[in-house]
Backbone as JSON, one array per atom type, in Angstrom:
{
  "sequence": "XXXXXXXXXXXXXXXXXXXXXXXXXXXXXXXXXXXXXXXXXXXXXXXXXXXXXXXXXXXXXXXXXXXXXXXXXXXXXXXXXXXXXXXXXXXXXXXXXXXXXXXXXXXXXXXXXXXXXXXXXXXXXXXXXXXXXXXXXXXXXXXXXXXXXXXXXXXXXXXXXXXXXXXXXXXXXXXXXXXXXXXXXXXXXXXXXXXXXXXXXXXXXXXXXXXXXX",
  "N": [[3.29, -15.92, -24.91], [4.19, -13.97, -26.95], [1.38, -11.73, -26.69], [2.25, -10.85, -24.47], [4.81, -9.26, -24.96], [3.48, -8.24, -26.72], [2.13, -6.35, -24.9], [4.05, -5.33, -23.04], [5.58, -4.48, -24.96], [4.16, -2.13, -25.69], [4.49, -0.35, -23.37], [6.32, 0.54, -23.44], [7.73, 3.07, -23.94], [6.59, 4.54, -22.03], [7.57, 3.4, -19.35], [9.76, 3.94, -19.56], [9.56, 6.09, -18.68], [8.49, 6.49, -16.25], [9.65, 7.29, -12.58], [12.2, 5.76, -10.35], [10.3, 4.56, -7.57], [10.56, 4.48, -5.27], [13.34, 4.77, -3.85], [15.63, 4.81, -2.47], [15.75, 2.32, -1.68], [16.05, 1.08, -3.67], [19.33, 1.77, -4.44], [19.85, 0.46, -2.35], [19.9, -2.02, -3.27], [20.86, -2.51, -5.37], [23.96, -1.65, -4.14], [24.12, -3.85, -2.64], [24.6, -6.06, -4.77], [26.29, -5.25, -6.18], [28.34, -5.9, -4.42], [28.89, -8.69, -4.83], [30.22, -8.63, -7.22], [33.12, -9.02, -9.96], [35.63, -7.34, -11.8], [36.26, -9.43, -13.44], [34.06, -10.76, -14.29], [31.57, -12.14, -16.23], [28.51, -11.34, -16.26], [24.68, -12.34, -16.84], [21.91, -10.87, -17.57], [17.71, -10.95, -17.22], [15.03, -10.3, -18.65], [15.7, -7.15, -18.68], [14.71, -4.66, -19.09], [14.28, -1.86, -20.03], [17.24, -1.45, -19.86], [18.56, 0.35, -17.5], [19.74, -0.8, -14.91], [21.57, -2.48, -15.71], [23.08, -1.17, -16.81], [24.36, 0.72, -15.45], [25.54, -1.48, -13.29], [27.79, -1.9, -15.62], [29.95, -0.8, -14.99], [31.77, -2.32, -13.04], [32.39, -4.15, -13.53], [33.36, -7.51, -15.91], [31.35, -8.32, -18.74], [28.2, -7.78, -19.65], [25.38, -9.32, -20.45], [22.51, -8.0, -21.45], [19.14, -8.9, -21.6], [15.93, -9.07, -23.32], [12.81, -9.49, -23.29], [10.69, -7.48, -25.07], [10.9, -5.81, -27.47], [10.46, -2.76, -28.31], [12.06, -2.24, -25.19], [14.11, -3.31, -25.62], [15.59, -1.53, -27.28], [15.25, 1.16, -26.35], [16.97, 0.91, -24.26], [19.25, 0.13, -25.85], [20.04, 2.54, -26.9], [20.38, 4.48, -23.99], [22.82, 2.42, -23.88], [24.21, 3.55, -25.68], [23.92, 6.69, -25.57], [25.87, 6.99, -23.08], [28.04, 5.88, -24.08], [28.93, 3.71, -23.38], [29.43, 0.37, -23.6], [30.69, -2.26, -23.1], [28.0, -4.21, -22.43], [25.64, -5.35, -23.46], [22.9, -5.79, -26.04], [19.85, -7.31, -25.68], [16.48, -8.67, -27.71], [15.21, -11.31, -26.39], [14.27, -13.87, -25.01], [14.79, -15.84, -21.39], [13.79, -18.12, -21.77], [14.35, -19.41, -24.23], [16.93, -18.59, -25.14], [20.23, -19.71, -25.61], [23.0, -20.88, -24.04], [26.38, -22.25, -22.49], [26.57, -24.51, -20.43], [27.76, -23.44, -16.92], [28.58, -21.24, -17.39], [28.36, -18.31, -16.87], [29.04, -16.37, -13.9], [26.84, -13.9, -12.5], [24.47, -13.98, -12.45], [21.17, -11.85, -13.07], [17.79, -11.85, -12.39], [15.86, -9.39, -12.08], [12.63, -8.07, -11.17], [10.99, -9.99, -12.61], [10.28, -12.69, -12.51], [7.89, -13.26, -11.41], [6.31, -12.02, -14.05], [6.71, -14.84, -15.4], [5.83, -17.47, -17.04], [7.02, -20.56, -15.94], [8.49, -20.71, -13.9], [9.83, -21.97, -12.46], [10.98, -23.48, -14.34], [12.74, -21.92, -15.3], [13.87, -21.05, -13.73], [15.8, -23.36, -13.03], [17.04, -23.3, -15.01], [18.74, -20.55, -14.9], [20.74, -22.08, -12.36], [21.27, -24.09, -14.17], [23.5, -22.77, -16.06], [24.84, -20.78, -14.73], [28.62, -20.56, -13.25], [29.85, -22.93, -10.82], [29.66, -21.87, -7.77], [28.9, -19.59, -8.49], [26.2, -16.82, -8.67], [22.44, -16.26, -7.9], [20.98, -13.43, -8.61], [17.94, -11.44, -7.3], [15.02, -9.5, -7.13], [12.02, -9.71, -6.53], [8.75, -9.56, -6.93], [6.21, -10.13, -4.73], [3.22, -11.72, -4.63], [1.28, -13.71, -3.16], [-0.88, -14.82, -1.21], [-0.93, -12.14, 0.61], [-2.67, -11.44, -2.19], [-4.88, -13.86, -3.81], [-6.22, -14.33, -4.48], [-6.18, -13.17, -6.91], [-4.96, -15.24, -8.82], [-7.21, -16.34, -10.32], [-8.27, -13.42, -11.44], [-6.18, -12.85, -12.72], [-5.74, -13.91, -15.39], [-8.29, -13.27, -16.48], [-7.4, -10.76, -17.1], [-5.52, -11.1, -18.35], [-6.09, -11.92, -21.11], [-8.01, -9.68, -21.91], [-6.07, -8.22, -22.51], [-6.11, -6.27, -20.39], [-3.24, -6.66, -18.6], [-0.31, -7.78, -18.29], [0.99, -11.59, -18.23], [0.23, -12.42, -14.44], [1.84, -14.33, -12.41], [0.61, -15.3, -9.33], [2.52, -16.27, -6.28], [3.75, -16.29, -3.31], [6.55, -15.42, -0.92], [7.5, -17.43, 0.67], [7.42, -20.06, -0.95], [8.59, -18.59, -3.05], [11.34, -19.09, -2.23], [11.14, -22.13, -1.4], [11.12, -22.88, -4.0], [13.63, -21.55, -5.0], [15.79, -23.33, -3.45], [14.6, -25.97, -4.47], [15.95, -26.66, -6.84], [18.59, -26.64, -5.96], [19.91, -24.31, -5.26], [21.29, -22.6, -2.06], [20.19, -20.02, -0.17], [21.28, -16.75, 0.43], [21.83, -14.51, 0.91], [20.21, -12.38, 3.44], [16.32, -12.49, 3.71], [15.14, -9.47, 2.43], [12.39, -8.0, 2.56], [9.9, -5.76, 1.07], [7.54, -3.79, 0.76], [4.41, -4.04, -2.0], [2.82, -1.68, -4.07], [-0.3, -1.72, -5.59], [-2.48, -0.87, -8.12], [-4.62, -2.57, -7.54], [-3.78, -3.91, -4.91], [-1.8, -5.29, -2.59], [1.55, -6.54, -2.0], [4.35, -8.56, -1.32], [7.6, -7.75, -1.91], [10.48, -9.27, -2.28], [14.09, -9.78, -2.4], [17.19, -10.86, -2.75], [20.1, -12.84, -2.53], [21.32, -15.41, -4.19], [23.39, -19.23, -4.21], [25.67, -21.21, -6.1], [26.12, -24.31, -5.55], [29.52, -24.87, -5.06]],
  "CA": [[4.3, -14.74, -25.43], [4.06, -12.52, -28.31], [0.42, -11.28, -26.08], [3.47, -10.04, -23.34], [5.7, -8.87, -25.51], [2.64, -6.87, -26.86], [2.3, -5.37, -23.95], [5.63, -4.56, -22.99], [5.81, -3.02, -26.76], [2.95, -0.46, -25.96], [4.23, 0.59, -22.37], [8.26, 0.9, -23.34], [8.21, 4.83, -23.19], [6.04, 5.44, -20.59], [7.66, 2.71, -18.61], [11.37, 4.84, -19.2], [9.95, 7.3, -17.95], [8.86, 6.13, -14.28], [10.19, 7.58, -11.31], [11.73, 5.15, -8.7], [9.37, 4.09, -6.91], [11.91, 3.96, -3.04], [15.42, 5.21, -4.57], [16.59, 4.69, -1.46], [15.56, 0.91, -1.64], [16.96, 0.5, -4.8], [20.39, 2.19, -4.35], [20.86, -0.52, -1.62], [19.86, -3.21, -3.48], [22.75, -1.89, -5.99], [24.75, -1.62, -3.47], [24.3, -4.93, -2.34], [24.56, -6.63, -5.88], [27.24, -4.21, -6.35], [29.67, -6.15, -3.45], [29.05, -10.01, -5.44], [30.82, -8.21, -9.11], [34.5, -8.97, -9.97], [35.99, -6.66, -12.84], [36.73, -10.2, -14.3], [33.0, -11.43, -14.2], [31.0, -11.9, -17.33], [27.11, -11.44, -16.34], [23.32, -11.85, -17.2], [20.45, -10.14, -16.29], [17.33, -11.26, -18.64], [14.48, -8.84, -18.03], [16.67, -5.86, -17.97], [13.26, -3.18, -19.28], [15.49, 0.09, -20.66], [18.6, -1.42, -19.1], [19.1, 1.49, -16.19], [20.28, -1.09, -13.68], [22.64, -3.22, -16.31], [24.12, 0.24, -17.31], [25.12, 1.09, -13.51], [26.86, -2.16, -12.95], [28.34, -2.14, -16.56], [31.5, -0.39, -14.89], [32.52, -3.53, -12.1], [32.01, -6.41, -14.23], [34.15, -7.37, -17.78], [30.71, -7.75, -19.61], [26.63, -8.41, -19.21], [24.49, -9.74, -21.61], [21.08, -8.04, -20.93], [18.09, -9.08, -22.38], [14.2, -8.59, -23.01], [11.58, -9.91, -24.66], [10.13, -6.49, -25.67], [11.79, -5.05, -29.02], [10.92, -1.92, -27.75], [12.76, -2.14, -24.56], [15.63, -2.77, -26.37], [15.83, -0.53, -28.07], [15.21, 2.24, -25.46], [18.3, 0.62, -23.74], [20.76, 0.35, -26.78], [19.55, 4.79, -26.54], [20.96, 5.16, -23.26], [24.07, 2.64, -23.92], [24.95, 4.33, -26.57], [24.1, 8.12, -24.98], [27.0, 7.1, -21.9], [28.55, 6.0, -24.61], [28.58, 2.46, -22.69], [30.34, -0.86, -24.94], [30.72, -3.32, -22.58], [27.03, -4.22, -22.25], [25.35, -6.08, -25.25], [21.11, -5.76, -25.39], [19.22, -7.77, -27.01], [16.03, -9.55, -27.35], [15.09, -12.52, -26.07], [13.37, -14.16, -23.5], [15.04, -16.54, -21.4], [14.03, -19.89, -22.14], [15.31, -19.74, -25.68], [18.63, -18.05, -24.81], [21.36, -20.66, -26.11], [24.12, -20.32, -23.1], [26.74, -23.09, -22.85], [26.5, -24.43, -18.79], [28.72, -23.43, -16.34], [29.81, -20.41, -18.61], [28.48, -17.13, -16.19], [29.44, -15.52, -13.3], [26.6, -13.35, -11.97], [22.3, -13.97, -13.37], [20.23, -11.01, -12.06], [16.84, -11.88, -12.6], [15.16, -8.51, -11.87], [11.39, -7.85, -11.53], [10.84, -10.81, -13.72], [9.8, -13.98, -12.05], [6.42, -12.87, -11.41], [6.45, -12.19, -15.27], [6.89, -16.24, -16.23], [4.91, -18.64, -17.44], [6.96, -21.58, -15.22], [9.36, -19.72, -13.05], [10.94, -23.55, -11.77], [12.41, -23.85, -15.35], [13.81, -20.56, -15.57], [15.13, -21.31, -12.28], [16.67, -24.56, -12.62], [17.71, -22.62, -16.01], [19.88, -19.92, -14.26], [21.45, -22.78, -11.34], [22.92, -24.58, -14.82], [24.81, -21.7, -16.8], [26.07, -21.0, -12.88], [29.38, -21.52, -12.56], [30.25, -23.56, -9.63], [29.95, -20.32, -6.63], [27.94, -18.28, -9.11], [25.17, -16.34, -7.78], [21.14, -15.33, -8.83], [20.46, -12.44, -7.33], [16.63, -11.57, -7.66], [13.9, -9.1, -6.31], [10.82, -10.16, -7.14], [7.57, -9.13, -6.48], [5.09, -11.57, -4.01], [1.3, -11.12, -4.11], [0.34, -14.58, -2.31], [-1.12, -14.64, 0.63], [-1.84, -11.3, 0.35], [-4.06, -11.02, -3.33], [-4.44, -15.2, -3.51], [-7.69, -13.8, -5.79], [-4.99, -12.66, -9.19], [-4.49, -16.43, -10.2], [-8.16, -15.54, -10.96], [-8.18, -12.34, -12.35], [-5.12, -12.54, -13.62], [-6.59, -14.61, -16.68], [-8.8, -12.19, -17.17], [-6.48, -9.39, -17.46], [-4.73, -11.2, -19.52], [-7.17, -12.03, -22.16], [-8.77, -8.74, -22.28], [-4.88, -7.62, -22.09], [-5.73, -5.24, -19.59], [-1.96, -6.78, -17.95], [0.9, -9.11, -19.18], [0.51, -12.17, -17.7], [0.97, -12.15, -13.47], [1.86, -15.31, -11.12], [1.1, -15.81, -7.76], [3.44, -16.74, -5.48], [4.37, -16.44, -1.62], [7.72, -15.1, -0.24], [8.48, -19.22, 0.72], [7.2, -20.25, -2.3], [9.85, -18.43, -4.46], [12.51, -19.97, -1.45], [11.02, -23.39, -1.73], [11.64, -22.78, -5.47], [15.65, -21.5, -5.68], [15.88, -24.77, -3.34], [14.66, -27.27, -4.58], [17.23, -25.83, -7.67], [19.43, -26.46, -5.75], [20.55, -22.78, -4.89], [21.24, -21.31, -0.9], [20.12, -18.12, -0.28], [23.18, -16.26, 1.14], [21.62, -12.88, 1.54], [18.91, -12.86, 3.98], [15.39, -12.38, 2.85], [14.84, -8.48, 2.7], [11.13, -7.83, 1.69], [9.17, -4.28, 1.54], [5.97, -3.58, 0.48], [4.86, -3.14, -2.94], [1.68, -1.48, -3.86], [0.03, -1.21, -7.01], [-4.09, -0.37, -7.98], [-4.79, -3.58, -7.28], [-3.68, -4.4, -3.72], [-0.11, -5.14, -2.28], [2.6, -7.41, -1.67], [5.92, -7.77, -0.57], [9.11, -7.6, -3.29], [11.33, -10.13, -1.97], [15.16, -9.45, -3.61], [17.43, -12.64, -2.56], [21.4, -13.27, -3.28], [21.31, -17.3, -3.71], [24.13, -19.51, -4.3], [25.01, -22.31, -6.95], [27.46, -24.76, -4.85], [31.14, -24.47, -5.52]],
  "C": [[4.38, -13.31, -26.34], [2.79, -11.88, -27.19], [1.4, -10.19, -24.99], [3.93, -9.11, -24.09], [4.62, -7.6, -26.58], [2.2, -5.93, -26.1], [2.47, -4.27, -23.38], [6.06, -3.44, -23.73], [5.87, -1.75, -26.24], [3.48, 0.62, -24.95], [5.87, 0.92, -22.26], [8.52, 2.04, -22.95], [8.28, 5.12, -22.39], [7.13, 4.55, -19.13], [9.62, 3.2, -18.26], [11.3, 5.82, -19.16], [9.73, 7.34, -16.73], [9.74, 6.69, -14.05], [10.62, 6.7, -10.19], [11.36, 5.38, -7.96], [9.74, 4.73, -4.91], [13.33, 4.25, -3.7], [15.71, 4.74, -3.56], [16.92, 2.79, -0.65], [16.62, 0.3, -2.51], [18.19, 0.45, -5.5], [20.96, 1.04, -3.58], [21.21, -1.86, -2.14], [20.98, -3.74, -4.83], [23.79, -2.27, -5.36], [25.81, -2.72, -3.3], [24.69, -5.97, -3.51], [26.6, -6.35, -6.21], [28.27, -5.55, -5.67], [29.57, -7.99, -4.22], [29.51, -9.68, -6.99], [31.54, -8.36, -8.62], [34.49, -8.21, -11.57], [36.02, -8.24, -13.83], [35.41, -11.46, -15.18], [32.15, -11.61, -15.99], [29.21, -12.09, -16.42], [26.14, -11.31, -17.04], [22.51, -11.34, -17.14], [19.68, -10.5, -17.63], [16.27, -10.35, -17.59], [15.04, -7.62, -17.67], [15.63, -5.04, -18.53], [14.38, -2.63, -20.26], [16.83, -0.51, -20.23], [19.16, -0.23, -18.43], [19.92, 0.44, -15.51], [21.57, -1.92, -14.56], [23.59, -2.27, -16.78], [24.99, 0.5, -16.28], [25.71, 0.11, -13.47], [27.99, -2.64, -14.04], [29.89, -1.82, -15.95], [32.22, -1.15, -13.72], [32.21, -4.41, -13.06], [32.72, -6.53, -15.99], [32.75, -7.19, -18.66], [29.71, -8.25, -19.31], [26.19, -8.73, -20.99], [23.64, -9.37, -21.1], [19.74, -8.01, -21.95], [16.8, -9.51, -22.1], [13.22, -8.99, -23.95], [11.33, -8.88, -25.45], [11.52, -6.56, -26.88], [11.9, -3.5, -28.71], [11.9, -0.88, -26.27], [13.73, -2.23, -25.2], [16.1, -1.92, -27.2], [16.15, 1.04, -27.62], [16.75, 2.54, -25.08], [19.21, 1.08, -24.83], [20.9, 2.2, -26.95], [20.23, 5.18, -26.0], [22.49, 4.28, -23.18], [25.05, 3.34, -24.77], [25.09, 6.05, -26.51], [25.15, 8.21, -23.55], [27.58, 6.74, -22.81], [29.54, 4.23, -23.31], [29.06, 1.2, -23.57], [30.66, -2.02, -24.33], [29.01, -4.03, -22.48], [26.01, -4.45, -24.02], [23.88, -6.55, -24.96], [21.04, -6.24, -25.87], [18.08, -8.26, -27.12], [15.95, -10.68, -27.68], [14.41, -13.28, -24.93], [14.34, -15.86, -22.62], [15.19, -17.98, -21.13], [14.04, -20.53, -23.49], [16.7, -19.01, -26.25], [19.43, -19.52, -24.56], [22.67, -20.67, -24.95], [25.14, -22.02, -22.65], [26.75, -23.16, -20.73], [27.77, -24.2, -18.16], [29.34, -22.19, -16.74], [29.16, -18.84, -17.75], [28.22, -17.53, -14.92], [28.38, -14.72, -12.24], [25.43, -13.93, -12.92], [21.55, -13.26, -12.6], [19.17, -11.68, -13.2], [15.59, -10.12, -11.94], [13.31, -8.12, -11.79], [11.13, -8.13, -12.47], [10.41, -12.33, -13.87], [8.72, -14.18, -12.71], [5.99, -13.05, -13.34], [6.17, -13.93, -16.08], [5.9, -16.62, -15.77], [5.31, -20.2, -16.13], [8.53, -20.99, -14.73], [10.59, -20.92, -12.73], [11.48, -23.32, -12.57], [13.3, -23.28, -15.77], [14.98, -20.63, -14.87], [16.24, -22.01, -12.31], [17.42, -23.81, -14.29], [19.28, -22.44, -15.46], [20.72, -20.93, -13.61], [22.28, -23.45, -13.09], [23.87, -23.82, -15.54], [25.06, -21.15, -15.82], [27.33, -21.21, -13.32], [29.2, -21.52, -11.16], [30.2, -22.16, -8.97], [29.14, -19.27, -7.27], [27.08, -18.17, -8.54], [23.94, -15.78, -8.55], [21.07, -14.47, -7.86], [18.85, -12.04, -8.15], [16.1, -10.82, -7.17], [12.7, -9.05, -7.45], [9.49, -10.42, -6.34], [6.73, -10.41, -6.12], [4.55, -11.58, -4.32], [0.63, -12.98, -4.01], [0.64, -14.38, -1.32], [-1.42, -13.22, 1.06], [-2.78, -10.88, -1.32], [-3.72, -12.61, -4.21], [-5.15, -14.98, -4.49], [-6.99, -13.34, -6.8], [-5.5, -13.52, -9.44], [-5.96, -16.21, -10.68], [-8.38, -14.73, -11.83], [-6.65, -12.0, -13.15], [-5.26, -12.94, -15.03], [-7.06, -13.89, -17.46], [-8.17, -11.61, -17.7], [-5.9, -9.43, -18.09], [-5.08, -10.9, -20.93], [-7.32, -10.8, -23.01], [-7.22, -7.72, -22.21], [-5.16, -5.9, -21.77], [-3.98, -5.39, -18.67], [-1.91, -7.83, -18.18], [-0.21, -10.3, -17.92], [1.9, -12.28, -15.96], [0.73, -13.57, -12.49], [1.46, -14.95, -10.28], [1.43, -16.19, -6.84], [3.5, -15.82, -4.3], [5.87, -16.45, -1.89], [8.28, -16.72, -0.49], [8.5, -19.7, -0.08], [8.44, -19.93, -3.22], [11.14, -18.83, -3.56], [12.36, -20.93, -1.67], [11.96, -23.13, -3.39], [13.29, -22.49, -5.61], [16.21, -23.08, -4.83], [16.39, -25.33, -3.93], [15.21, -27.31, -5.68], [17.91, -26.39, -7.26], [20.26, -25.38, -5.63], [20.27, -23.23, -3.29], [21.02, -20.28, -1.42], [20.95, -18.34, 0.91], [22.59, -14.86, 1.7], [19.77, -13.04, 2.19], [18.11, -11.72, 2.9], [15.14, -10.5, 2.83], [12.95, -7.71, 2.44], [10.64, -6.61, 1.9], [8.15, -4.98, 0.69], [5.41, -3.33, -0.63], [2.99, -2.72, -3.11], [1.14, -1.07, -5.36], [-2.13, -1.2, -6.41], [-4.58, -1.89, -7.01], [-4.79, -4.7, -5.68], [-2.24, -4.17, -3.18], [0.17, -6.17, -2.44], [3.83, -7.38, -0.98], [7.16, -7.97, -1.8], [10.21, -8.38, -2.45], [13.23, -9.85, -2.85], [16.06, -10.41, -2.17], [19.26, -13.07, -3.36], [21.49, -15.36, -3.2], [22.56, -17.65, -5.18], [24.55, -20.52, -4.69], [26.18, -22.56, -6.11], [28.56, -24.64, -5.54], [31.73, -25.9, -6.02]]
}
């Protein structure tokens, strides 16, 4: 975890300056997400990065608790909130596995572009299920490299060891869906996969709304 923290701390400034690669898709994800938000809701976002998405959703809910394990990412997020005078988003440095929240206390959980960066996504999905209220929703946009970049399973540990890139998990869209259903979720929103391309290859980005039984 420490090495991943160091990686994301190092790239935080450049990450904050990056332009969204596909603005139309991003806005569509925002639109779909906001259909599930209500003014009285408590929301958790884990892996919030520099906070842009949480701040966009802030006016649609009561409160958002947004966490990231990178101190520099959180520092930038807080400066954005202050500049925009948004006071109902609490940014804090933390990881989902160390976060302490009562069961059935959160209305919506956002995990955007983060599940493939977790050591044990099944454990974190199960934790999300526990903290959601009955009928609550887990909304995730996840890079799925399985089936197109399976070789990364071999390369990723080497790259992490050499500090070239952080921990990256390789799984398919179908494997992610299975992880969600195994945890007790029902996939409510149809898959909206789009292509993800980077220096080493390409994969799918799966956008999912998963619902906990009421």
